[in-house]
Tab-separated table of C-alpha atoms and ligand atoms in Angstrom:
chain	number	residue	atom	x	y	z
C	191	UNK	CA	196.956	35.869	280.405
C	192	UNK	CA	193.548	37.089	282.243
C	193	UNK	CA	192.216	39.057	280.615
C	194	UNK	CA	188.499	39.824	279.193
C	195	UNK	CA	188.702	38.033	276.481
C	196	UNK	CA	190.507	35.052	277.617
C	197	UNK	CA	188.431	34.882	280.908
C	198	UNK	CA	184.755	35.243	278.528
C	199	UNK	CA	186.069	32.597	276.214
C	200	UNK	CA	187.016	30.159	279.542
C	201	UNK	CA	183.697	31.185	280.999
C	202	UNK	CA	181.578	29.921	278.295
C	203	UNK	CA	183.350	26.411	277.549
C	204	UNK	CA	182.929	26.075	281.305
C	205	UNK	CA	179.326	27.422	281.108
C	206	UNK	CA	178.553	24.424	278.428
C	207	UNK	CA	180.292	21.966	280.492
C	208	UNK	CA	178.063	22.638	283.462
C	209	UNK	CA	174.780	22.898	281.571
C	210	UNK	CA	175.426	19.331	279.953
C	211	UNK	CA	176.016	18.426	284.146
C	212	UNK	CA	172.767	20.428	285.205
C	213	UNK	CA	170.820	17.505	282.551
C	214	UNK	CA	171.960	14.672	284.994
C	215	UNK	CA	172.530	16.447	288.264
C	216	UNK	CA	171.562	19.814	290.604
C	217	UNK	CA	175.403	20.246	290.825
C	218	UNK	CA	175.816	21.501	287.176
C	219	UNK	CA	173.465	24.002	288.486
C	220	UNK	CA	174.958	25.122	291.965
C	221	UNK	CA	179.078	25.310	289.665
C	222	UNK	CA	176.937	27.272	286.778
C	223	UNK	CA	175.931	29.983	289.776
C	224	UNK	CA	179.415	29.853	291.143
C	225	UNK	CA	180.662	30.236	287.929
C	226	UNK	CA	178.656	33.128	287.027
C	227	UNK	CA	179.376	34.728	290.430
C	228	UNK	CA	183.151	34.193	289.932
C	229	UNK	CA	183.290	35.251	286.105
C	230	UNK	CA	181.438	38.523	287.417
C	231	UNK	CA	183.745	39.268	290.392
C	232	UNK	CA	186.883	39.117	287.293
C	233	UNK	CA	184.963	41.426	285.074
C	234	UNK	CA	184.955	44.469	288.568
C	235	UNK	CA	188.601	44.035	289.135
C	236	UNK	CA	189.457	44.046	285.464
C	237	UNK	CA	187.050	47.336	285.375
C	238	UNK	CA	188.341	48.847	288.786
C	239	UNK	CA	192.301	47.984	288.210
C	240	UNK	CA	193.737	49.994	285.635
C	241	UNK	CA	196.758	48.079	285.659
C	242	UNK	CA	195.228	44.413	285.772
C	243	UNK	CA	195.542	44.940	282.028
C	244	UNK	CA	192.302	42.907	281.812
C	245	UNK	CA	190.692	45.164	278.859
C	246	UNK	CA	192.873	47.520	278.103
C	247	UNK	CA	196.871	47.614	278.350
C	248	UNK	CA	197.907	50.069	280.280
C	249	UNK	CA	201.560	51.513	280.910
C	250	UNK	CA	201.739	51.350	284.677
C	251	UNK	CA	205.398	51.266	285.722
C	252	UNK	CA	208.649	50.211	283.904
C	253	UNK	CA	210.522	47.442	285.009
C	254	UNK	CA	214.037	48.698	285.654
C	255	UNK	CA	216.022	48.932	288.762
C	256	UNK	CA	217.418	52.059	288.001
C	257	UNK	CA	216.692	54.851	290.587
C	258	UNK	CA	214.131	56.505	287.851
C	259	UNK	CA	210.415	57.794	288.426
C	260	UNK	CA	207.807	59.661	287.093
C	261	UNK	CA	205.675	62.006	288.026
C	262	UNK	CA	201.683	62.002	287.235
C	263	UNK	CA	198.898	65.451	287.678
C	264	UNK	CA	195.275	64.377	286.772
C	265	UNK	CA	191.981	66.931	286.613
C	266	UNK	CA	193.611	70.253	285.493
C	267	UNK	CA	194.352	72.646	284.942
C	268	UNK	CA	193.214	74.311	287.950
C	269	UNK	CA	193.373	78.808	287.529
C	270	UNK	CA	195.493	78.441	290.868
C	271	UNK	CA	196.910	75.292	291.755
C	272	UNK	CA	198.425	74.265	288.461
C	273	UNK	CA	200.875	77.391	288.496
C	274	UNK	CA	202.097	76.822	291.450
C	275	UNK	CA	203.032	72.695	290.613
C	276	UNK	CA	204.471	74.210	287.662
C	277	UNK	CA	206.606	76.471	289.508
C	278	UNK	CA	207.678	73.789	291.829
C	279	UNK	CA	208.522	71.759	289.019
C	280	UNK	CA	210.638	74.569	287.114
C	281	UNK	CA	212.333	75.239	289.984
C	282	UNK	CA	213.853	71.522	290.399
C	283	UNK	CA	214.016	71.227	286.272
C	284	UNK	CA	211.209	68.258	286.676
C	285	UNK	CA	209.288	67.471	283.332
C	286	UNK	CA	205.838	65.654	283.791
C	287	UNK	CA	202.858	64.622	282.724
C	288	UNK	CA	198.991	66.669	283.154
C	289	UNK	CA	195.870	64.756	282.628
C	290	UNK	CA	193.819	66.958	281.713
C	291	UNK	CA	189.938	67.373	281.693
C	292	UNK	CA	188.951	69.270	278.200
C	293	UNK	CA	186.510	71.036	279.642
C	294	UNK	CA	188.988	72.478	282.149
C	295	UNK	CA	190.825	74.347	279.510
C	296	UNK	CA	188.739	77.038	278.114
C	297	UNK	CA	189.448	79.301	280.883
C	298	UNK	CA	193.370	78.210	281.379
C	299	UNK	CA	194.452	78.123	277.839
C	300	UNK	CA	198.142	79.929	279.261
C	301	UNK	CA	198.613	77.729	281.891
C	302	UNK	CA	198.389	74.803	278.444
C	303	UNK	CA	200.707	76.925	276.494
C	304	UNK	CA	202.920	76.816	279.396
C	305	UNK	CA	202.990	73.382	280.011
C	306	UNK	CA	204.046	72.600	276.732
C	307	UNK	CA	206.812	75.517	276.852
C	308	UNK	CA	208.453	74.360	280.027
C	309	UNK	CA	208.528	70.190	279.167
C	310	UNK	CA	205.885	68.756	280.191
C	311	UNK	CA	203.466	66.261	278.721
C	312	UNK	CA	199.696	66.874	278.116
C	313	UNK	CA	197.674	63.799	278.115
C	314	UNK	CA	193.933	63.191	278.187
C	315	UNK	CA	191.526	62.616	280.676
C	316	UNK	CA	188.423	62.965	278.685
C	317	UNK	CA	186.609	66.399	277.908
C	318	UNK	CA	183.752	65.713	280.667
C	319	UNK	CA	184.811	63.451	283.516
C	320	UNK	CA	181.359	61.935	283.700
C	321	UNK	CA	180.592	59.536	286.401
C	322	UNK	CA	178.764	58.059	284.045
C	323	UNK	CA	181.383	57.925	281.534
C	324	UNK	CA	181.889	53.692	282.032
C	325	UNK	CA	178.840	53.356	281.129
C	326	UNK	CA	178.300	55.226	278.064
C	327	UNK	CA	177.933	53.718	274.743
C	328	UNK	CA	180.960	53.507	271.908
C	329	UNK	CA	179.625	56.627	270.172
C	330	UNK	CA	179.172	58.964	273.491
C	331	UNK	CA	182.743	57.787	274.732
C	332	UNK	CA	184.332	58.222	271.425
C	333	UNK	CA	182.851	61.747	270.944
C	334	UNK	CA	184.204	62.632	274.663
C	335	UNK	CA	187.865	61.863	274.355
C	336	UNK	CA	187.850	63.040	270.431
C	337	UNK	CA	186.402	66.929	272.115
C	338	UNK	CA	189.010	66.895	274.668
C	339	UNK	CA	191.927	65.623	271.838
C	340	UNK	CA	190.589	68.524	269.861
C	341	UNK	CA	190.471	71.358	272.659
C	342	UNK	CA	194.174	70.154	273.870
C	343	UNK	CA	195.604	70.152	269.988
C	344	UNK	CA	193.398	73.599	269.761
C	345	UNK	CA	195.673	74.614	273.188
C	346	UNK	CA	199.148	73.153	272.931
C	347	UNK	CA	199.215	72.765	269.076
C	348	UNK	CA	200.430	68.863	269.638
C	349	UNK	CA	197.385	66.192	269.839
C	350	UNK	CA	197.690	64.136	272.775
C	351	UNK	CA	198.891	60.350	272.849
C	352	UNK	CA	198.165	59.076	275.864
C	353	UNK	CA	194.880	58.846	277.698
C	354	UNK	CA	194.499	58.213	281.037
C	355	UNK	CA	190.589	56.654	281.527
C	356	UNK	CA	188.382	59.115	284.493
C	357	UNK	CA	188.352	57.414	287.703
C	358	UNK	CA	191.148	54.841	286.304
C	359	UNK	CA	188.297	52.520	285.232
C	360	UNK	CA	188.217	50.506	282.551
C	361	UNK	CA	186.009	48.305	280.321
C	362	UNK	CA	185.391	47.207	276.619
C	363	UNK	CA	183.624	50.474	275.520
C	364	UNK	CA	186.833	52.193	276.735
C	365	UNK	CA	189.153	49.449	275.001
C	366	UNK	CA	187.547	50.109	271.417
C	367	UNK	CA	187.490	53.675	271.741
C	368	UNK	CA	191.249	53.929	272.690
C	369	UNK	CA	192.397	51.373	270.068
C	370	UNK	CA	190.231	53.333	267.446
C	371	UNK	CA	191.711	56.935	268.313
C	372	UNK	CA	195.244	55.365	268.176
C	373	UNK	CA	195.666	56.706	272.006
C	374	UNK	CA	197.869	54.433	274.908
C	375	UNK	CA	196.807	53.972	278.207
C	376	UNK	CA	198.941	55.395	281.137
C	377	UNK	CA	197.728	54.321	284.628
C	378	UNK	CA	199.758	54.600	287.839
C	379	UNK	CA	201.683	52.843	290.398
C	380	UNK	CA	201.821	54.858	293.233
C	381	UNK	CA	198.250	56.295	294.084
C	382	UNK	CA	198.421	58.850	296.398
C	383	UNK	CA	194.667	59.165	297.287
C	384	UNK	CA	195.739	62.898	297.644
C	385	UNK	CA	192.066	64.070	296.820
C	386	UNK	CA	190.737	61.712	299.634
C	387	UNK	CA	193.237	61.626	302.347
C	388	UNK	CA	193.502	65.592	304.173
C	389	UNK	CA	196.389	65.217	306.182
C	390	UNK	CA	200.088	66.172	303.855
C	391	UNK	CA	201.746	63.752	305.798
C	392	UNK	CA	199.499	60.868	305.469
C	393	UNK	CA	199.525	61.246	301.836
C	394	UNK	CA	203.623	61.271	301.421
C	395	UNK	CA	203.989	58.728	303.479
C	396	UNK	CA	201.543	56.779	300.752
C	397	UNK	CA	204.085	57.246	297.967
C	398	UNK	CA	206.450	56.637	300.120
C	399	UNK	CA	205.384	53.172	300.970
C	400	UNK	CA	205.064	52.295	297.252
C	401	UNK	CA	208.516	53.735	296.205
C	402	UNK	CA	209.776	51.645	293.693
C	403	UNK	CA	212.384	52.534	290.606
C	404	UNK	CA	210.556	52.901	287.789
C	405	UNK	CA	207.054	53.799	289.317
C	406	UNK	CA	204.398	56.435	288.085
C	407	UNK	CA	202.940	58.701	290.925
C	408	UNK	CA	199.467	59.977	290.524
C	409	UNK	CA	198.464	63.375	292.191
C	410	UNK	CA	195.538	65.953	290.967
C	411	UNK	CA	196.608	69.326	290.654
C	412	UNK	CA	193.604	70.607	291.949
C	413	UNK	CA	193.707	70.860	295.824
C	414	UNK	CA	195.862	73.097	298.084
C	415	UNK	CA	197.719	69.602	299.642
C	416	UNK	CA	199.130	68.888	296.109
C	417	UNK	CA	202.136	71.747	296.337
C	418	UNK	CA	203.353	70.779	299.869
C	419	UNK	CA	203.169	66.899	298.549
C	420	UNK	CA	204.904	67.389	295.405
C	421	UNK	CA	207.858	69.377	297.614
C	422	UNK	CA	207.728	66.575	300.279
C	423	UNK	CA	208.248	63.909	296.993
C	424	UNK	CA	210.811	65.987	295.279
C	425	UNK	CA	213.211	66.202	298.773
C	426	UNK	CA	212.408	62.798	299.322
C	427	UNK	CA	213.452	61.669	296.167
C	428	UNK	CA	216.889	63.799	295.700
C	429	UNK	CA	217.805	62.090	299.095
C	430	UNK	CA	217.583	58.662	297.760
C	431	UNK	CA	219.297	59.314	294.533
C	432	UNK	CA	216.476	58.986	292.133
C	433	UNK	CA	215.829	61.135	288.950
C	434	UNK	CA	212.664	62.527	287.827
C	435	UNK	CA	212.061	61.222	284.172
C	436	UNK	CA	208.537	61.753	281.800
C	437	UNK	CA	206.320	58.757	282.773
C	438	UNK	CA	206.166	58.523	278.755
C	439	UNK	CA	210.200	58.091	278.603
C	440	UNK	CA	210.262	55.698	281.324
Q	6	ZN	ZN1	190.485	62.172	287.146
């Protein structure tokens, strides 16, 4: 399998191998720079695709071919636009899952409560959302997801399982400190670039392209486009048979 630790361990025995070449000819030097080119190229997708699996496992989809899928909210809860995805979602009896950021809940502590009442799932999404958060040390990254795991058991009174890294991004500082707090990855398989893309339309037609049973959609319920999206998905979906399940019961 490629992944980090596999691909470091094949990088070195190949580093060796061309240094002993570099002693009797300039080629060992030319495959050690495309070496260390390629081996650097693996480490940006591995950090960049969630669901490469390349330092972290990450749930990303289930492999069934029944009409199933799940629905995804990341960076709430938002004073206005959360209530009204959680009205759309009562309304068609939909449970799913809200990445939250921690530091997004001291002011929305009902719209948590409510969550929790009406089915859904509360995961986290770290307490900050730094930028910077990839490249924070062990300790600083740690201390981040631990406040938000606090803030959320503090909110909903259940601590939070799943953890869905800022950004999607991933890399060894984020492997340890999931595997030491006991917390799985969830990433996505339908991105809906619904904070990018302005246009409703565009965006459906997105997840629409990427249908598939079994597939985790990723919105942010924190812009206006989100509600007429999530409506779009919902009729969409009841056409073509499928049921909305959890994205953790998948
Ligand atoms: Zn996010």
């Amino acid at each position: 399998m490629l992944n980090f630790r596999n691909t470091t361990i094949g990088f070195l025995i190949l580093l060796a191998v061309f240094a002993v070449i570099s002693i009797y000819s300039v080629t060992g030097y030319i495959l050690m720079v495309a070496l260390g080119i390629i081996y650097l190229l693996l480490l940006v997708f591995g950090s960049v695709f969630v669901c490469s699996d390349f330092y972290v496992e990450a749930f990303c989809s289930a492999g069934t071919d029944e009409k199933i899928i799940a629905l995804t909210f990341d960076d709430g809860p938002h004073p206005e636009i959360t209530p009204r995805v959680l009205d759309m979602l009562l309304k068609h009896e939909i449970q799913a899952m809200f990445f939250v950021i921690g530091s997004n809940i001291t002011d929305n502590q009902l719209i948590m409560e409510r969550m929790v009442r009406e089915g859904h799932v509360v995961g986290n999404h770290s307490f900050s959302h730094s930028t910077l958060f990839d490249l924070w040390s062990n300790r600083q990254m740690s201390e981040d997801i631990k406040k938000a795991e606090n803030i959320i058991a503090l909110a909903t009174g259940k601590r939070p399982q799943w953890f869905r890294p800022p950004f999607g991004v991933t890399n060894p500082t984020v492997a340890v400190a999931t595997h030491k707090m006991g917390l799985k990855v969830m990433g996505w398989s339908i991105r809906s670039l619904d904070t990018s893309i302005k246009n409703v339309e565009k965006i459906f037609n997105r997840i629409k392209k990427r249908w598939r049973p079994g597939g985790i959609i990723l919105l942010h319920d924190t812009n206006e486009r989100v509600v007429d999206v999530l409506e779009m998905t919902i009729v969409y979906a009841k056409k073509q048979g499928y049921k909305f399940v959890r994205a953790d019961l998948l």
